[in-house]
JSON list of C-alpha atoms and ligand atoms in Angstrom, two decimals:
[
{"chain": "A", "resi": 1, "resn": "UNK", "atom": "CA", "xyz": [-20.86, 2.01, 16.87]},
{"chain": "A", "resi": 2, "resn": "UNK", "atom": "CA", "xyz": [-21.95, 1.09, 19.97]},
{"chain": "A", "resi": 3, "resn": "UNK", "atom": "CA", "xyz": [-22.52, -2.41, 19.05]},
{"chain": "A", "resi": 4, "resn": "UNK", "atom": "CA", "xyz": [-19.10, -2.59, 19.01]},
{"chain": "A", "resi": 5, "resn": "UNK", "atom": "CA", "xyz": [-17.23, -3.55, 22.15]},
{"chain": "A", "resi": 6, "resn": "UNK", "atom": "CA", "xyz": [-15.38, -1.00, 24.21]},
{"chain": "A", "resi": 7, "resn": "UNK", "atom": "CA", "xyz": [-11.92, -2.49, 23.19]},
{"chain": "A", "resi": 8, "resn": "UNK", "atom": "CA", "xyz": [-12.93, -2.81, 19.52]},
{"chain": "A", "resi": 9, "resn": "UNK", "atom": "CA", "xyz": [-13.90, 1.29, 19.67]},
{"chain": "A", "resi": 10, "resn": "UNK", "atom": "CA", "xyz": [-10.64, 2.08, 20.92]},
{"chain": "A", "resi": 11, "resn": "UNK", "atom": "CA", "xyz": [-9.03, -0.21, 18.14]},
{"chain": "A", "resi": 12, "resn": "UNK", "atom": "CA", "xyz": [-11.09, 1.84, 15.84]},
{"chain": "A", "resi": 13, "resn": "UNK", "atom": "CA", "xyz": [-10.16, 5.12, 17.01]},
{"chain": "A", "resi": 14, "resn": "UNK", "atom": "CA", "xyz": [-6.23, 4.35, 16.98]},
{"chain": "A", "resi": 15, "resn": "UNK", "atom": "CA", "xyz": [-6.77, 3.24, 13.19]},
{"chain": "A", "resi": 16, "resn": "UNK", "atom": "CA", "xyz": [-9.15, 6.16, 12.09]},
{"chain": "A", "resi": 17, "resn": "UNK", "atom": "CA", "xyz": [-5.90, 8.18, 13.66]},
{"chain": "A", "resi": 18, "resn": "UNK", "atom": "CA", "xyz": [-3.09, 6.13, 11.83]},
{"chain": "A", "resi": 19, "resn": "UNK", "atom": "CA", "xyz": [-4.75, 6.31, 8.39]},
{"chain": "A", "resi": 20, "resn": "UNK", "atom": "CA", "xyz": [-5.67, 9.68, 8.63]},
{"chain": "A", "resi": 21, "resn": "UNK", "atom": "CA", "xyz": [-2.06, 11.15, 9.74]},
{"chain": "A", "resi": 22, "resn": "UNK", "atom": "CA", "xyz": [-0.84, 8.72, 7.01]},
{"chain": "A", "resi": 23, "resn": "UNK", "atom": "CA", "xyz": [-2.79, 10.16, 4.26]},
{"chain": "A", "resi": 24, "resn": "UNK", "atom": "CA", "xyz": [-0.86, 13.31, 4.63]},
{"chain": "A", "resi": 25, "resn": "UNK", "atom": "CA", "xyz": [2.61, 11.16, 4.39]},
{"chain": "A", "resi": 26, "resn": "UNK", "atom": "CA", "xyz": [1.63, 10.61, 0.40]},
{"chain": "A", "resi": 27, "resn": "UNK", "atom": "CA", "xyz": [1.44, 14.20, -0.25]},
{"chain": "A", "resi": 28, "resn": "UNK", "atom": "CA", "xyz": [4.71, 14.90, 1.69]},
{"chain": "A", "resi": 29, "resn": "UNK", "atom": "CA", "xyz": [6.43, 12.25, -0.38]},
{"chain": "A", "resi": 30, "resn": "UNK", "atom": "CA", "xyz": [4.85, 13.77, -3.69]},
{"chain": "A", "resi": 31, "resn": "UNK", "atom": "CA", "xyz": [3.07, 10.50, -4.24]},
{"chain": "A", "resi": 32, "resn": "UNK", "atom": "CA", "xyz": [-0.15, 11.90, -5.22]},
{"chain": "A", "resi": 33, "resn": "UNK", "atom": "CA", "xyz": [-2.04, 14.67, -6.83]},
{"chain": "A", "resi": 34, "resn": "UNK", "atom": "CA", "xyz": [-5.52, 16.46, -6.11]},
{"chain": "A", "resi": 35, "resn": "UNK", "atom": "CA", "xyz": [-7.72, 13.37, -4.55]},
{"chain": "A", "resi": 36, "resn": "UNK", "atom": "CA", "xyz": [-5.77, 10.66, -6.21]},
{"chain": "A", "resi": 37, "resn": "UNK", "atom": "CA", "xyz": [-4.36, 7.72, -4.04]},
{"chain": "A", "resi": 38, "resn": "UNK", "atom": "CA", "xyz": [-5.80, 6.02, -0.64]},
{"chain": "A", "resi": 39, "resn": "UNK", "atom": "CA", "xyz": [-4.85, 4.43, 2.14]},
{"chain": "A", "resi": 40, "resn": "UNK", "atom": "CA", "xyz": [-6.42, 1.75, 4.69]},
{"chain": "A", "resi": 41, "resn": "UNK", "atom": "CA", "xyz": [-5.91, 0.26, 7.86]},
{"chain": "A", "resi": 42, "resn": "UNK", "atom": "CA", "xyz": [-7.34, -2.84, 9.18]},
{"chain": "A", "resi": 43, "resn": "UNK", "atom": "CA", "xyz": [-8.59, -2.83, 12.67]},
{"chain": "A", "resi": 44, "resn": "UNK", "atom": "CA", "xyz": [-6.96, -5.42, 15.11]},
{"chain": "A", "resi": 45, "resn": "UNK", "atom": "CA", "xyz": [-9.34, -7.89, 16.74]},
{"chain": "A", "resi": 46, "resn": "UNK", "atom": "CA", "xyz": [-12.13, -7.11, 14.41]},
{"chain": "A", "resi": 47, "resn": "UNK", "atom": "CA", "xyz": [-13.29, -8.16, 10.79]},
{"chain": "A", "resi": 48, "resn": "UNK", "atom": "CA", "xyz": [-13.09, -4.25, 10.08]},
{"chain": "A", "resi": 49, "resn": "UNK", "atom": "CA", "xyz": [-10.89, -1.62, 8.37]},
{"chain": "A", "resi": 50, "resn": "UNK", "atom": "CA", "xyz": [-10.95, 2.30, 8.03]},
{"chain": "A", "resi": 51, "resn": "UNK", "atom": "CA", "xyz": [-10.26, 3.84, 4.39]},
{"chain": "A", "resi": 52, "resn": "UNK", "atom": "CA", "xyz": [-10.24, 7.50, 3.43]},
{"chain": "A", "resi": 53, "resn": "UNK", "atom": "CA", "xyz": [-13.85, 9.00, 1.82]},
{"chain": "A", "resi": 54, "resn": "UNK", "atom": "CA", "xyz": [-13.51, 9.02, -2.11]},
{"chain": "A", "resi": 55, "resn": "UNK", "atom": "CA", "xyz": [-12.57, 12.59, -4.07]},
{"chain": "A", "resi": 56, "resn": "UNK", "atom": "CA", "xyz": [-12.21, 14.52, -0.67]},
{"chain": "A", "resi": 57, "resn": "UNK", "atom": "CA", "xyz": [-9.08, 16.76, -0.78]},
{"chain": "A", "resi": 58, "resn": "UNK", "atom": "CA", "xyz": [-5.91, 15.82, 1.36]},
{"chain": "A", "resi": 59, "resn": "UNK", "atom": "CA", "xyz": [-6.25, 18.76, 4.05]},
{"chain": "A", "resi": 60, "resn": "UNK", "atom": "CA", "xyz": [-9.70, 17.55, 4.71]},
{"chain": "A", "resi": 61, "resn": "UNK", "atom": "CA", "xyz": [-8.99, 13.69, 5.56]},
{"chain": "A", "resi": 62, "resn": "UNK", "atom": "CA", "xyz": [-9.40, 13.79, 9.45]},
{"chain": "A", "resi": 63, "resn": "UNK", "atom": "CA", "xyz": [-9.82, 11.14, 11.69]},
{"chain": "A", "resi": 64, "resn": "UNK", "atom": "CA", "xyz": [-13.58, 11.76, 11.84]},
{"chain": "A", "resi": 65, "resn": "UNK", "atom": "CA", "xyz": [-13.62, 12.13, 7.76]},
{"chain": "A", "resi": 66, "resn": "UNK", "atom": "CA", "xyz": [-12.03, 8.14, 7.73]},
{"chain": "A", "resi": 67, "resn": "UNK", "atom": "CA", "xyz": [-14.76, 5.68, 7.18]},
{"chain": "A", "resi": 68, "resn": "UNK", "atom": "CA", "xyz": [-15.21, 2.13, 9.05]},
{"chain": "A", "resi": 69, "resn": "UNK", "atom": "CA", "xyz": [-15.77, -0.74, 6.46]},
{"chain": "A", "resi": 70, "resn": "UNK", "atom": "CA", "xyz": [-16.57, -4.49, 7.10]},
{"chain": "A", "resi": 71, "resn": "UNK", "atom": "CA", "xyz": [-14.04, -6.72, 5.47]},
{"chain": "A", "resi": 72, "resn": "UNK", "atom": "CA", "xyz": [-16.93, -7.23, 2.43]},
{"chain": "A", "resi": 73, "resn": "UNK", "atom": "CA", "xyz": [-16.19, -3.34, 1.84]},
{"chain": "A", "resi": 74, "resn": "UNK", "atom": "CA", "xyz": [-19.43, -2.35, 3.34]},
{"chain": "A", "resi": 75, "resn": "UNK", "atom": "CA", "xyz": [-19.80, 1.05, 5.19]},
{"chain": "A", "resi": 76, "resn": "UNK", "atom": "CA", "xyz": [-20.68, 0.43, 8.71]},
{"chain": "A", "resi": 77, "resn": "UNK", "atom": "CA", "xyz": [-23.62, 2.67, 9.44]},
{"chain": "A", "resi": 78, "resn": "UNK", "atom": "CA", "xyz": [-24.10, 5.51, 11.78]},
{"chain": "A", "resi": 79, "resn": "UNK", "atom": "CA", "xyz": [-20.20, 5.87, 12.28]},
{"chain": "A", "resi": 80, "resn": "UNK", "atom": "CA", "xyz": [-18.30, 8.65, 11.90]},
{"chain": "A", "resi": 81, "resn": "UNK", "atom": "CA", "xyz": [-17.88, 9.58, 8.30]},
{"chain": "A", "resi": 82, "resn": "UNK", "atom": "CA", "xyz": [-20.49, 7.10, 7.14]},
{"chain": "A", "resi": 83, "resn": "UNK", "atom": "CA", "xyz": [-22.55, 9.71, 5.47]},
{"chain": "A", "resi": 84, "resn": "UNK", "atom": "CA", "xyz": [-20.10, 10.08, 2.49]},
{"chain": "A", "resi": 85, "resn": "UNK", "atom": "CA", "xyz": [-18.91, 7.15, -0.36]},
{"chain": "A", "resi": 86, "resn": "UNK", "atom": "CA", "xyz": [-15.59, 5.24, 0.67]},
{"chain": "A", "resi": 87, "resn": "UNK", "atom": "CA", "xyz": [-12.78, 5.19, -1.60]},
{"chain": "A", "resi": 88, "resn": "UNK", "atom": "CA", "xyz": [-13.51, 4.13, -4.94]},
{"chain": "A", "resi": 89, "resn": "UNK", "atom": "CA", "xyz": [-10.64, 1.31, -4.26]},
{"chain": "A", "resi": 90, "resn": "UNK", "atom": "CA", "xyz": [-12.71, 0.29, -1.27]},
{"chain": "A", "resi": 91, "resn": "UNK", "atom": "CA", "xyz": [-13.51, -3.10, -3.02]},
{"chain": "A", "resi": 92, "resn": "UNK", "atom": "CA", "xyz": [-10.06, -3.85, -3.70]},
{"chain": "A", "resi": 93, "resn": "UNK", "atom": "CA", "xyz": [-8.71, -3.22, -0.52]},
{"chain": "A", "resi": 94, "resn": "UNK", "atom": "CA", "xyz": [-11.61, -5.35, 1.24]},
{"chain": "A", "resi": 95, "resn": "UNK", "atom": "CA", "xyz": [-10.50, -8.22, -1.12]},
{"chain": "A", "resi": 96, "resn": "UNK", "atom": "CA", "xyz": [-7.00, -8.09, -0.02]},
{"chain": "A", "resi": 97, "resn": "UNK", "atom": "CA", "xyz": [-8.13, -8.08, 3.68]},
{"chain": "A", "resi": 98, "resn": "UNK", "atom": "CA", "xyz": [-10.39, -11.23, 3.43]},
{"chain": "A", "resi": 99, "resn": "UNK", "atom": "CA", "xyz": [-7.57, -13.06, 1.29]},
{"chain": "A", "resi": 100, "resn": "UNK", "atom": "CA", "xyz": [-4.21, -11.99, 3.07]},
{"chain": "A", "resi": 101, "resn": "UNK", "atom": "CA", "xyz": [-5.03, -12.24, 6.63]},
{"chain": "A", "resi": 102, "resn": "UNK", "atom": "CA", "xyz": [-1.34, -11.22, 7.33]},
{"chain": "A", "resi": 103, "resn": "UNK", "atom": "CA", "xyz": [-2.10, -7.66, 5.42]},
{"chain": "A", "resi": 104, "resn": "UNK", "atom": "CA", "xyz": [-2.77, -4.88, 8.02]},
{"chain": "A", "resi": 105, "resn": "UNK", "atom": "CA", "xyz": [-2.69, -1.89, 5.72]},
{"chain": "A", "resi": 106, "resn": "UNK", "atom": "CA", "xyz": [-3.15, -1.25, 2.21]},
{"chain": "A", "resi": 107, "resn": "UNK", "atom": "CA", "xyz": [-1.98, 2.01, -0.09]},
{"chain": "A", "resi": 108, "resn": "UNK", "atom": "CA", "xyz": [-2.39, 2.98, -3.51]},
{"chain": "A", "resi": 109, "resn": "UNK", "atom": "CA", "xyz": [-0.73, 5.89, -5.45]},
{"chain": "A", "resi": 110, "resn": "UNK", "atom": "CA", "xyz": [-0.35, 7.45, -8.95]},
{"chain": "A", "resi": 111, "resn": "UNK", "atom": "CA", "xyz": [3.19, 8.21, -8.17]},
{"chain": "A", "resi": 112, "resn": "UNK", "atom": "CA", "xyz": [4.72, 9.18, -11.41]},
{"chain": "A", "resi": 113, "resn": "UNK", "atom": "CA", "xyz": [7.76, 6.92, -11.61]},
{"chain": "A", "resi": 114, "resn": "UNK", "atom": "CA", "xyz": [6.12, 3.53, -10.68]},
{"chain": "A", "resi": 115, "resn": "UNK", "atom": "CA", "xyz": [3.08, 4.71, -12.99]},
{"chain": "A", "resi": 116, "resn": "UNK", "atom": "CA", "xyz": [5.56, 5.22, -15.86]},
{"chain": "A", "resi": 117, "resn": "UNK", "atom": "CA", "xyz": [6.81, 1.30, -15.45]},
{"chain": "A", "resi": 118, "resn": "UNK", "atom": "CA", "xyz": [3.09, -0.01, -15.11]},
{"chain": "A", "resi": 119, "resn": "UNK", "atom": "CA", "xyz": [2.44, 1.88, -18.16]},
{"chain": "A", "resi": 120, "resn": "UNK", "atom": "CA", "xyz": [5.09, -0.04, -20.12]},
{"chain": "A", "resi": 121, "resn": "UNK", "atom": "CA", "xyz": [3.92, -3.48, -17.93]},
{"chain": "A", "resi": 122, "resn": "UNK", "atom": "CA", "xyz": [7.96, -3.58, -16.97]},
{"chain": "A", "resi": 123, "resn": "UNK", "atom": "CA", "xyz": [8.78, -5.17, -13.76]},
{"chain": "A", "resi": 124, "resn": "UNK", "atom": "CA", "xyz": [11.27, -3.15, -11.85]},
{"chain": "A", "resi": 125, "resn": "UNK", "atom": "CA", "xyz": [14.54, -5.37, -11.80]},
{"chain": "A", "resi": 126, "resn": "UNK", "atom": "CA", "xyz": [16.55, -5.46, -8.70]},
{"chain": "A", "resi": 127, "resn": "UNK", "atom": "CA", "xyz": [19.81, -3.38, -9.64]},
{"chain": "A", "resi": 128, "resn": "UNK", "atom": "CA", "xyz": [20.05, -1.68, -6.14]},
{"chain": "A", "resi": 129, "resn": "UNK", "atom": "CA", "xyz": [20.36, -2.89, -2.48]},
{"chain": "A", "resi": 130, "resn": "UNK", "atom": "CA", "xyz": [17.77, -0.68, -1.29]},
{"chain": "A", "resi": 131, "resn": "UNK", "atom": "CA", "xyz": [15.28, -2.83, -3.88]},
{"chain": "A", "resi": 132, "resn": "UNK", "atom": "CA", "xyz": [16.56, -5.79, -2.35]},
{"chain": "A", "resi": 133, "resn": "UNK", "atom": "CA", "xyz": [16.11, -4.74, 1.13]},
{"chain": "A", "resi": 134, "resn": "UNK", "atom": "CA", "xyz": [12.61, -4.14, 0.94]},
{"chain": "A", "resi": 135, "resn": "UNK", "atom": "CA", "xyz": [11.30, -5.65, -2.25]},
{"chain": "A", "resi": 136, "resn": "UNK", "atom": "CA", "xyz": [13.40, -8.91, -1.94]},
{"chain": "A", "resi": 137, "resn": "UNK", "atom": "CA", "xyz": [13.60, -8.78, -5.33]},
{"chain": "A", "resi": 138, "resn": "UNK", "atom": "CA", "xyz": [11.87, -7.65, -8.87]},
{"chain": "A", "resi": 139, "resn": "UNK", "atom": "CA", "xyz": [8.94, -5.63, -8.36]},
{"chain": "A", "resi": 140, "resn": "UNK", "atom": "CA", "xyz": [6.05, -7.04, -10.11]},
{"chain": "A", "resi": 141, "resn": "UNK", "atom": "CA", "xyz": [3.65, -6.26, -13.06]},
{"chain": "A", "resi": 142, "resn": "UNK", "atom": "CA", "xyz": [0.02, -7.01, -11.82]},
{"chain": "A", "resi": 143, "resn": "UNK", "atom": "CA", "xyz": [-2.69, -7.51, -14.57]},
{"chain": "A", "resi": 144, "resn": "UNK", "atom": "CA", "xyz": [-4.76, -4.88, -16.16]},
{"chain": "A", "resi": 145, "resn": "UNK", "atom": "CA", "xyz": [-8.08, -4.58, -13.99]},
{"chain": "A", "resi": 146, "resn": "UNK", "atom": "CA", "xyz": [-10.78, -2.26, -14.17]},
{"chain": "A", "resi": 147, "resn": "UNK", "atom": "CA", "xyz": [-11.79, -0.29, -11.04]},
{"chain": "A", "resi": 148, "resn": "UNK", "atom": "CA", "xyz": [-14.91, -1.13, -9.22]},
{"chain": "A", "resi": 149, "resn": "UNK", "atom": "CA", "xyz": [-15.40, -4.87, -8.12]},
{"chain": "A", "resi": 150, "resn": "UNK", "atom": "CA", "xyz": [-13.11, -7.25, -7.26]},
{"chain": "A", "resi": 151, "resn": "UNK", "atom": "CA", "xyz": [-10.64, -7.44, -10.28]},
{"chain": "A", "resi": 152, "resn": "UNK", "atom": "CA", "xyz": [-7.79, -5.17, -8.88]},
{"chain": "A", "resi": 153, "resn": "UNK", "atom": "CA", "xyz": [-8.08, -6.73, -5.54]},
{"chain": "A", "resi": 154, "resn": "UNK", "atom": "CA", "xyz": [-7.93, -10.32, -7.01]},
{"chain": "A", "resi": 155, "resn": "UNK", "atom": "CA", "xyz": [-4.99, -9.19, -9.26]},
{"chain": "A", "resi": 156, "resn": "UNK", "atom": "CA", "xyz": [-2.98, -7.98, -6.11]},
{"chain": "A", "resi": 157, "resn": "UNK", "atom": "CA", "xyz": [-3.54, -11.00, -4.05]},
{"chain": "A", "resi": 158, "resn": "UNK", "atom": "CA", "xyz": [-2.72, -13.30, -7.06]},
{"chain": "A", "resi": 159, "resn": "UNK", "atom": "CA", "xyz": [0.47, -11.36, -7.75]},
{"chain": "A", "resi": 160, "resn": "UNK", "atom": "CA", "xyz": [1.91, -10.64, -3.99]},
{"chain": "A", "resi": 161, "resn": "UNK", "atom": "CA", "xyz": [0.66, -13.87, -2.48]},
{"chain": "A", "resi": 162, "resn": "UNK", "atom": "CA", "xyz": [3.70, -15.86, -1.82]},
{"chain": "A", "resi": 163, "resn": "UNK", "atom": "CA", "xyz": [5.84, -12.79, -3.35]},
{"chain": "A", "resi": 164, "resn": "UNK", "atom": "CA", "xyz": [8.46, -11.15, -1.19]},
{"chain": "A", "resi": 165, "resn": "UNK", "atom": "CA", "xyz": [7.14, -7.85, -2.57]},
{"chain": "A", "resi": 166, "resn": "UNK", "atom": "CA", "xyz": [5.00, -5.63, -0.65]},
{"chain": "A", "resi": 167, "resn": "UNK", "atom": "CA", "xyz": [4.19, -3.71, -4.20]},
{"chain": "A", "resi": 168, "resn": "UNK", "atom": "CA", "xyz": [2.53, -4.59, -7.18]},
{"chain": "A", "resi": 169, "resn": "UNK", "atom": "CA", "xyz": [2.51, -2.21, -10.30]},
{"chain": "A", "resi": 170, "resn": "UNK", "atom": "CA", "xyz": [-1.32, -2.80, -11.59]},
{"chain": "A", "resi": 171, "resn": "UNK", "atom": "CA", "xyz": [-0.94, -2.54, -15.37]},
{"chain": "A", "resi": 172, "resn": "UNK", "atom": "CA", "xyz": [-1.32, 0.73, -17.15]},
{"chain": "A", "resi": 173, "resn": "UNK", "atom": "CA", "xyz": [-2.86, 2.01, -13.57]},
{"chain": "A", "resi": 174, "resn": "UNK", "atom": "CA", "xyz": [-0.18, 2.25, -11.07]},
{"chain": "A", "resi": 175, "resn": "UNK", "atom": "CA", "xyz": [1.13, 0.84, -7.78]},
{"chain": "A", "resi": 176, "resn": "UNK", "atom": "CA", "xyz": [-0.68, -0.91, -4.62]},
{"chain": "A", "resi": 177, "resn": "UNK", "atom": "CA", "xyz": [1.24, -1.85, -1.56]},
{"chain": "A", "resi": 178, "resn": "UNK", "atom": "CA", "xyz": [0.69, -3.77, 1.43]},
{"chain": "A", "resi": 179, "resn": "UNK", "atom": "CA", "xyz": [2.22, -4.28, 4.98]},
{"chain": "A", "resi": 180, "resn": "UNK", "atom": "CA", "xyz": [1.58, -5.45, 8.19]},
{"chain": "A", "resi": 181, "resn": "UNK", "atom": "CA", "xyz": [-0.23, -2.28, 9.17]},
{"chain": "A", "resi": 182, "resn": "UNK", "atom": "CA", "xyz": [-0.84, 1.08, 7.36]},
{"chain": "A", "resi": 183, "resn": "UNK", "atom": "CA", "xyz": [2.41, 2.57, 7.85]},
{"chain": "A", "resi": 184, "resn": "UNK", "atom": "CA", "xyz": [4.43, -0.45, 6.33]},
{"chain": "A", "resi": 185, "resn": "UNK", "atom": "CA", "xyz": [2.44, -0.17, 3.31]},
{"chain": "A", "resi": 186, "resn": "UNK", "atom": "CA", "xyz": [2.99, 3.60, 2.84]},
{"chain": "A", "resi": 187, "resn": "UNK", "atom": "CA", "xyz": [6.48, 2.83, 3.37]},
{"chain": "A", "resi": 188, "resn": "UNK", "atom": "CA", "xyz": [6.48, 0.45, 0.64]},
{"chain": "A", "resi": 189, "resn": "UNK", "atom": "CA", "xyz": [4.91, 3.21, -1.40]},
{"chain": "A", "resi": 190, "resn": "UNK", "atom": "CA", "xyz": [7.45, 5.61, -0.77]},
{"chain": "A", "resi": 191, "resn": "UNK", "atom": "CA", "xyz": [10.20, 3.06, -1.66]},
{"chain": "A", "resi": 192, "resn": "UNK", "atom": "CA", "xyz": [8.71, 1.89, -4.89]},
{"chain": "A", "resi": 193, "resn": "UNK", "atom": "CA", "xyz": [8.70, 5.33, -6.36]},
{"chain": "A", "resi": 194, "resn": "UNK", "atom": "CA", "xyz": [12.35, 6.02, -5.29]},
{"chain": "A", "resi": 195, "resn": "UNK", "atom": "CA", "xyz": [13.16, 2.46, -6.76]},
{"chain": "A", "resi": 196, "resn": "UNK", "atom": "CA", "xyz": [11.11, 3.45, -10.11]},
{"chain": "A", "resi": 197, "resn": "UNK", "atom": "CA", "xyz": [12.97, 6.88, -10.33]},
{"chain": "A", "resi": 198, "resn": "UNK", "atom": "CA", "xyz": [16.35, 5.34, -9.85]},
{"chain": "A", "resi": 199, "resn": "UNK", "atom": "CA", "xyz": [16.26, 2.31, -11.97]},
{"chain": "A", "resi": 200, "resn": "UNK", "atom": "CA", "xyz": [14.50, 5.02, -14.63]},
{"chain": "A", "resi": 201, "resn": "UNK", "atom": "CA", "xyz": [17.67, 7.18, -14.07]},
{"chain": "A", "resi": 202, "resn": "UNK", "atom": "CA", "xyz": [20.17, 4.41, -14.48]},
{"chain": "A", "resi": 203, "resn": "UNK", "atom": "CA", "xyz": [18.46, 3.29, -17.70]},
{"chain": "A", "resi": 204, "resn": "UNK", "atom": "CA", "xyz": [18.72, 6.45, -19.14]},
{"chain": "A", "resi": 205, "resn": "UNK", "atom": "CA", "xyz": [22.63, 5.85, -19.03]},
{"chain": "A", "resi": 206, "resn": "UNK", "atom": "CA", "xyz": [23.05, 2.48, -19.80]},
{"chain": "A", "resi": 207, "resn": "UNK", "atom": "CA", "xyz": [21.80, -1.09, -19.03]},
{"chain": "A", "resi": 208, "resn": "UNK", "atom": "CA", "xyz": [21.99, -1.25, -15.30]},
{"chain": "A", "resi": 209, "resn": "UNK", "atom": "CA", "xyz": [23.54, -4.56, -13.70]},
{"chain": "A", "resi": 210, "resn": "UNK", "atom": "CA", "xyz": [21.52, -6.96, -11.83]},
{"chain": "A", "resi": 211, "resn": "UNK", "atom": "CA", "xyz": [22.46, -8.29, -8.31]},
{"chain": "A", "resi": 212, "resn": "UNK", "atom": "CA", "xyz": [23.18, -11.87, -7.68]},
{"chain": "A", "resi": 213, "resn": "UNK", "atom": "CA", "xyz": [20.18, -14.00, -6.33]},
{"chain": "A", "resi": 214, "resn": "UNK", "atom": "CA", "xyz": [22.43, -14.94, -3.29]},
{"chain": "A", "resi": 215, "resn": "UNK", "atom": "CA", "xyz": [23.33, -11.51, -2.50]},
{"chain": "A", "resi": 216, "resn": "UNK", "atom": "CA", "xyz": [19.61, -9.97, -2.66]},
{"chain": "A", "resi": 217, "resn": "UNK", "atom": "CA", "xyz": [18.66, -12.83, -0.32]},
{"chain": "A", "resi": 218, "resn": "UNK", "atom": "CA", "xyz": [21.20, -11.65, 1.96]},
{"chain": "A", "resi": 219, "resn": "UNK", "atom": "CA", "xyz": [20.34, -8.12, 1.88]},
{"chain": "A", "resi": 220, "resn": "UNK", "atom": "CA", "xyz": [16.88, -8.83, 2.43]},
{"chain": "A", "resi": 221, "resn": "UNK", "atom": "CA", "xyz": [17.24, -11.13, 5.31]},
{"chain": "A", "resi": 222, "resn": "UNK", "atom": "CA", "xyz": [19.19, -8.42, 6.87]},
{"chain": "A", "resi": 223, "resn": "UNK", "atom": "CA", "xyz": [17.26, -5.66, 6.18]},
{"chain": "A", "resi": 224, "resn": "UNK", "atom": "CA", "xyz": [13.90, -7.20, 7.37]},
{"chain": "A", "resi": 225, "resn": "UNK", "atom": "CA", "xyz": [15.50, -9.00, 10.49]},
{"chain": "A", "resi": 226, "resn": "UNK", "atom": "CA", "xyz": [18.62, -6.60, 11.53]},
{"chain": "A", "resi": 227, "resn": "UNK", "atom": "CA", "xyz": [18.21, -3.18, 10.31]},
{"chain": "A", "resi": 228, "resn": "UNK", "atom": "CA", "xyz": [16.99, -0.52, 12.60]},
{"chain": "A", "resi": 229, "resn": "UNK", "atom": "CA", "xyz": [15.92, -0.69, 15.94]},
{"chain": "A", "resi": 230, "resn": "UNK", "atom": "CA", "xyz": [14.41, -3.73, 17.81]},
{"chain": "A", "resi": 231, "resn": "UNK", "atom": "CA", "xyz": [10.78, -4.00, 17.90]},
{"chain": "A", "resi": 232, "resn": "UNK", "atom": "CA", "xyz": [9.68, -2.88, 21.46]},
{"chain": "A", "resi": 233, "resn": "UNK", "atom": "CA", "xyz": [7.52, -5.41, 23.52]},
{"chain": "A", "resi": 234, "resn": "UNK", "atom": "CA", "xyz": [3.67, -5.84, 22.89]},
{"chain": "A", "resi": 235, "resn": "UNK", "atom": "CA", "xyz": [2.21, -3.30, 25.63]},
{"chain": "B", "resi": 1, "resn": "LIG", "atom": "O1", "xyz": [-7.26, 5.12, -9.06]},
{"chain": "B", "resi": 1, "resn": "LIG", "atom": "C1", "xyz": [-8.14, 5.64, -9.10]},
{"chain": "B", "resi": 1, "resn": "LIG", "atom": "C2", "xyz": [-9.25, 6.33, -9.79]},
{"chain": "B", "resi": 1, "resn": "LIG", "atom": "O2", "xyz": [-8.61, 5.40, -11.27]},
{"chain": "B", "resi": 1, "resn": "LIG", "atom": "C3", "xyz": [-8.60, 6.16, -7.52]},
{"chain": "B", "resi": 1, "resn": "LIG", "atom": "O3", "xyz": [-7.74, 5.21, -6.85]},
{"chain": "B", "resi": 1, "resn": "LIG", "atom": "C4", "xyz": [-7.96, 7.20, -7.22]},
{"chain": "B", "resi": 1, "resn": "LIG", "atom": "O4", "xyz": [-6.93, 7.39, -7.24]},
{"chain": "B", "resi": 1, "resn": "LIG", "atom": "C5", "xyz": [-8.46, 8.01, -5.89]},
{"chain": "B", "resi": 1, "resn": "LIG", "atom": "O5", "xyz": [-9.92, 7.58, -5.85]},
{"chain": "B", "resi": 1, "resn": "LIG", "atom": "P1", "xyz": [-10.63, 7.66, -4.33]},
{"chain": "B", "resi": 1, "resn": "LIG", "atom": "O6", "xyz": [-9.76, 6.77, -3.08]},
{"chain": "B", "resi": 1, "resn": "LIG", "atom": "O7", "xyz": [-10.32, 9.18, -3.91]},
{"chain": "B", "resi": 1, "resn": "LIG", "atom": "O8", "xyz": [-11.91, 6.97, -4.68]}
]
């Protein structure tokens, strides 16, 4: 850890705090059970990211439990948490960070409604303004990939690169989401489950009506560029 510059050490500490706190949001929004799912965050100004340890209960995921990794997915030795194995999705997160430099956070959950769409390998259609706002169109299906190597990460990148959606439903598995930071990726994970549930309910009542593409563009542009509060100036 002492090999890291003081500025990077400060950045690492901030990302550890953020990523640890965001894991509690997965529980709060009902997106995970037991130890399923994971959140990671890129360390600004360094080829590093922070991710949770594999198979550790959410009640035990404090900042010190987070694991610092290189963009190759290797644990940085002699750093807090490095005595444990990192998430089993570490290779996937690392692949995304190496190949999508604009991505600052990655999340994976097994949220039930999104997983149901993944099991059927059907994209979630853009039939609600909230889907147009956050996803800019349909929420795509990614390829079937077995956990443990770059396969899942490659599937996420191949599907989302150049795509508006920050979420991909990996076939027969579940949602992976990306964002400019870990908080944005968690928001996408919350919103993809909400969209999956609402469209499922709509389908149970009949065939939902698609939104005109021009309207989707307008809704997406407003939500991404006007909605909410102006970003505070950089500190
Ligand atoms: O999808 C899987 C297992 O198939 C994993 O992503 C688990 O959902 C969480 O694993 P860890 O992050 O605890 O290793």
